[in-house]
CSV table of C-alpha atoms in Angstrom, one decimal:
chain,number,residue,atom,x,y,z
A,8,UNK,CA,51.5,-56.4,8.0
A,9,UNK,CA,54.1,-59.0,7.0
A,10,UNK,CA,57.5,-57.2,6.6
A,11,UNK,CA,60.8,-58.5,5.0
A,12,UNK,CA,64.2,-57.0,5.0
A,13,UNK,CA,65.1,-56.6,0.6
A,14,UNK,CA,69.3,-56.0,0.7
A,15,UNK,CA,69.6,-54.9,-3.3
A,16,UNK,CA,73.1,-55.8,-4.7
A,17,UNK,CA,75.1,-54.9,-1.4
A,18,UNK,CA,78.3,-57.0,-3.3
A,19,UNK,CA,81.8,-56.4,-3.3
A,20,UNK,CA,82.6,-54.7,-6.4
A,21,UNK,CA,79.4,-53.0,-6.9
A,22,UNK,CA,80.6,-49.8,-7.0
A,23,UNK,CA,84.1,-50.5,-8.3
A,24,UNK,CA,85.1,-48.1,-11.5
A,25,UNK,CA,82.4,-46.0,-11.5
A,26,UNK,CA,83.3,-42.9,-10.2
A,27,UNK,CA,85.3,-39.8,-11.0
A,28,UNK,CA,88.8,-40.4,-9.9
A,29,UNK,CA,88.9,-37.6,-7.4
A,30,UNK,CA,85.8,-39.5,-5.7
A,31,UNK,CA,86.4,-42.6,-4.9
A,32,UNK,CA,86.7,-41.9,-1.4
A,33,UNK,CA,83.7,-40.0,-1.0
A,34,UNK,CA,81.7,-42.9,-2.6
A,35,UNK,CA,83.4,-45.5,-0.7
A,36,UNK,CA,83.0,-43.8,2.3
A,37,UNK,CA,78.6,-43.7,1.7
A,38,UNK,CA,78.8,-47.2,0.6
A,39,UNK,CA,80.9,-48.5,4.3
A,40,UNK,CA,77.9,-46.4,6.3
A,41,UNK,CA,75.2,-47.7,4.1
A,42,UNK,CA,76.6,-51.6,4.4
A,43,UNK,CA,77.0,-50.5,8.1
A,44,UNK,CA,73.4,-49.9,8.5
A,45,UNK,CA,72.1,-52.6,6.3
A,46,UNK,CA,74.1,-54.9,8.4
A,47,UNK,CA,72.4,-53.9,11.9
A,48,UNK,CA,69.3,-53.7,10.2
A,49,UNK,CA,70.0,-57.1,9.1
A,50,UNK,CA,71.3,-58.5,12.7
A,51,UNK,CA,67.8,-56.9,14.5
A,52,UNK,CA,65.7,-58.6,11.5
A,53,UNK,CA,67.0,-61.8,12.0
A,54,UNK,CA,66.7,-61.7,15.9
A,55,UNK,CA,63.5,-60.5,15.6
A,56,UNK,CA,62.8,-63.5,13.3
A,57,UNK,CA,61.8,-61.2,10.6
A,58,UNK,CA,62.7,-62.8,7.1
A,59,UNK,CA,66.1,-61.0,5.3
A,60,UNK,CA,66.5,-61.6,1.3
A,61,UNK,CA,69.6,-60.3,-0.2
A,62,UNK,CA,69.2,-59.5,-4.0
A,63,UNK,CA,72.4,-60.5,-5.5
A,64,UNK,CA,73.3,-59.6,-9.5
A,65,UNK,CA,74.6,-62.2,-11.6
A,66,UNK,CA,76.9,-60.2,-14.0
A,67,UNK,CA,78.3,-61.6,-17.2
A,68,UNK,CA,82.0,-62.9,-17.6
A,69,UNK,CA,84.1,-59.5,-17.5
A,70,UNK,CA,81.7,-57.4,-15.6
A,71,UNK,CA,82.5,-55.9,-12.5
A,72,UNK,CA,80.3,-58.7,-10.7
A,73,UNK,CA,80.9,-61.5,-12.7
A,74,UNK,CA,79.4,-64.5,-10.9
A,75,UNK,CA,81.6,-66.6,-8.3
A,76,UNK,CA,84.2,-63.5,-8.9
A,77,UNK,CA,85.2,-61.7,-5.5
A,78,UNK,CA,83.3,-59.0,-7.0
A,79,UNK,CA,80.3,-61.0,-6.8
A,80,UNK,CA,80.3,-62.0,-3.4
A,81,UNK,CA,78.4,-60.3,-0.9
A,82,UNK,CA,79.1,-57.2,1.7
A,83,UNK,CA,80.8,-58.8,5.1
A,84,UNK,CA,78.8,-56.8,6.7
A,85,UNK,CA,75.4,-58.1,4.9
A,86,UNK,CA,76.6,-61.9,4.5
A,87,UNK,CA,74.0,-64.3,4.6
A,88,UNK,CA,73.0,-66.4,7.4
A,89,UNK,CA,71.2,-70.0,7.7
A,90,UNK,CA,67.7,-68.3,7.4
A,91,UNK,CA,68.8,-65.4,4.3
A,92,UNK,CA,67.0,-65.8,1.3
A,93,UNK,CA,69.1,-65.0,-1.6
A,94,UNK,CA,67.6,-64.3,-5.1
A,95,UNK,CA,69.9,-64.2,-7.9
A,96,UNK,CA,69.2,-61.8,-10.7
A,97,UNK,CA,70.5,-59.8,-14.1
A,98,UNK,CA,68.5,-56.8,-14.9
A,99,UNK,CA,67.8,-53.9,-12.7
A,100,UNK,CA,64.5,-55.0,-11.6
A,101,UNK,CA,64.8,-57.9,-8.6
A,102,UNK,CA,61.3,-59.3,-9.9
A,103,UNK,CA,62.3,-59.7,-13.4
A,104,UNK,CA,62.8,-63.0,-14.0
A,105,UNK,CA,63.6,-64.2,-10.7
A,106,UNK,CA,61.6,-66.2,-8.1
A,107,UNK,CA,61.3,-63.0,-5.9
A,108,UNK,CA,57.3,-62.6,-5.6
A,109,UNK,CA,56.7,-66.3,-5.4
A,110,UNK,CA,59.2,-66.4,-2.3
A,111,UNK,CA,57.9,-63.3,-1.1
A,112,UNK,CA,54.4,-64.8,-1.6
A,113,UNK,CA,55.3,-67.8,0.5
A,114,UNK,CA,56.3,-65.8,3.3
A,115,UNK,CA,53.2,-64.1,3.5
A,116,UNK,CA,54.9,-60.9,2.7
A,117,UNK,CA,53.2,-57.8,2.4
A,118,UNK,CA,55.7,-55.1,3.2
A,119,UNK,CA,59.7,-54.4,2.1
A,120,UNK,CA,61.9,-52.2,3.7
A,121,UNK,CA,64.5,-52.2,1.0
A,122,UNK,CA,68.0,-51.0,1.3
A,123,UNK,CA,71.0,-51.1,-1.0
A,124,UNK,CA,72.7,-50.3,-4.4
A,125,UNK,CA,72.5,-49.0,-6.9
A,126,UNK,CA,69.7,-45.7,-6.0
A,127,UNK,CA,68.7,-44.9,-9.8
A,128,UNK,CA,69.2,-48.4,-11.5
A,129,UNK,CA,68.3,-51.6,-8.9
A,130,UNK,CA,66.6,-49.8,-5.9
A,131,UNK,CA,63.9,-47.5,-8.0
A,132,UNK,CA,63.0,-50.1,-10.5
A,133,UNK,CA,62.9,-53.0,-7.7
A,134,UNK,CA,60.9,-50.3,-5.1
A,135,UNK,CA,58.2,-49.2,-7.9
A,136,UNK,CA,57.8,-52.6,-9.4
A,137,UNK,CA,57.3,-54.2,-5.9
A,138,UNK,CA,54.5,-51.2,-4.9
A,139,UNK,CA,53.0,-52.0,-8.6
A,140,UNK,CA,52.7,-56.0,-7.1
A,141,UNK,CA,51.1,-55.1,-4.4
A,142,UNK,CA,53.8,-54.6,-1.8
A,143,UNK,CA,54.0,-51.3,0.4
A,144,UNK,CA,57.3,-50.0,0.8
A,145,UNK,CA,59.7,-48.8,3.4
A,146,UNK,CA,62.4,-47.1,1.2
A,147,UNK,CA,65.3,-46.5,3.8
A,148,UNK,CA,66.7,-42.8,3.2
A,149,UNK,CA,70.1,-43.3,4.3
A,150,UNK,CA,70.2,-46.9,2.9
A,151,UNK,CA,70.7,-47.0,-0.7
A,152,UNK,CA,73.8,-45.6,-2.4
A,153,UNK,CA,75.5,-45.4,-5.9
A,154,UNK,CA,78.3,-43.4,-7.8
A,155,UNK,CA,77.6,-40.5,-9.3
A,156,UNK,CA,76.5,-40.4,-13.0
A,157,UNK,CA,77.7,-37.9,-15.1
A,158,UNK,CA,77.1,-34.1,-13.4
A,159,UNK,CA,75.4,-35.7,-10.6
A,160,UNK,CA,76.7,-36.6,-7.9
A,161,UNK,CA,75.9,-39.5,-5.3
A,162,UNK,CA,74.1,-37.7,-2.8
A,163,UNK,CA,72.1,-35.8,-5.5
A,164,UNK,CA,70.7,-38.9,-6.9
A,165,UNK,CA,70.2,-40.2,-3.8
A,166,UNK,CA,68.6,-36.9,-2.6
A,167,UNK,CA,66.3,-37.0,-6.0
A,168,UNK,CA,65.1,-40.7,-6.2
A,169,UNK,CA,64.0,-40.3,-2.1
A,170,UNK,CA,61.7,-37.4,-2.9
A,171,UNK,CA,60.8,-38.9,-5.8
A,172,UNK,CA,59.9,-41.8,-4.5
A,173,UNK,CA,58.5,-40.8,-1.4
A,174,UNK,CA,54.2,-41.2,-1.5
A,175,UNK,CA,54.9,-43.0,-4.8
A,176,UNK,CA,52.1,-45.4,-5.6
A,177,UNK,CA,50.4,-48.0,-7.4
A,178,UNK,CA,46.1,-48.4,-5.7
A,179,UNK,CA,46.7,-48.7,-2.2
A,180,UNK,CA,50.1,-49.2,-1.9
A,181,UNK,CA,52.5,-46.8,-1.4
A,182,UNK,CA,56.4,-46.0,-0.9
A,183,UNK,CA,57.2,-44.4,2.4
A,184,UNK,CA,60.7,-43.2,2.8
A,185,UNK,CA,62.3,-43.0,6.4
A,186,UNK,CA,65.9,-43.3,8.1
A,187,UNK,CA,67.0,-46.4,9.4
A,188,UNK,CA,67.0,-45.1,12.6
A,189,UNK,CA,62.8,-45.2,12.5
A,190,UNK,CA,62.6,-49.0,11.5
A,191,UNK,CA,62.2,-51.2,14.5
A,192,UNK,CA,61.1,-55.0,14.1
């Protein structure tokens, strides 16, 4: 198998005003160790000259990544390098309307390990759509973050949407879902 790194929306401000105000630093806290372990993923990727794309979300003027705002930019610790694809998008799903499966395609890519925010919006629609093209996927447990959303918190949606998605599939292909600590290039 083929295998690219997928970084979903790992941007400045992706998190900013979402959460209760007592949790802020609980949620920023997740999102610094998740960053922190997309980012060595990232590094032994790229020295293993495995192919990185970073998913980056074009929002409108006033959203919280409005594009070319310091919102918008990407994580430090995910920043692009000569060799990172980057695919702009602006709905939840990383295919939709994007160039994702042709660059995928052209890379001879037949399995993601996919990492980043947010767990029930960008990562489950991007991880079941790409499984539904034909892609198996590596769904990285302690990878993918988000704020909570109403009386859930974070690390119950994150907890739901990995057994959820874990043996999720579409014909052959299949989500597996594993700590970062398993993935070796």
């Amino acid at each position: 198998m083929t295998t690219a790194l997928l970084i979903i929306d790992m941007q400045q401000a992706i998190l900013a005003g979402l959460a209760d105000p007592a949790r802020p630093p609980a949620i920023d806290a997740q999102l610094n160790e998740v960053a922190d372990r997309l980012g060595e993923l990232k590094r032994k990727a790229e020295a293993a000259g495995m192919p990185v794309v970073l998913v980056q979300h074009d929002g409108d003027p006033g959203h919280r990544l409005e594009v070319a705002t310091a919102g918008w930019q990407f994580r430090s610790e995910v920043a692009p390098g000569p060799e990172t694809v980057i695919v702009h998008k602006r709905n939840c799903d990383a295919f939709h309307d994007t160039d994702l499966g042709e660059r995928l395609a052209t890379l001879g890519i037949d399995q993601l390990v996919i990492g980043g925010c947010m767990t029930q919006f960008c990562v489950d629609t991007t991880t079941r759509r790409a499984v539904s093209m034909g892609f198996n996927v590596l769904l990285l447990e302690d990878g993918h973050t988000t704020a909570d959303l109403g009386p859930l918190t974070a690390e119950q949606i994150i907890d739901h949407h990995n057994r959820l998605l874990s043996g999720f599939d579409a014909g052959s292909k299949a989500v597996r879902v594993m700590p970062s600590s398993a993935v070796h290039w």
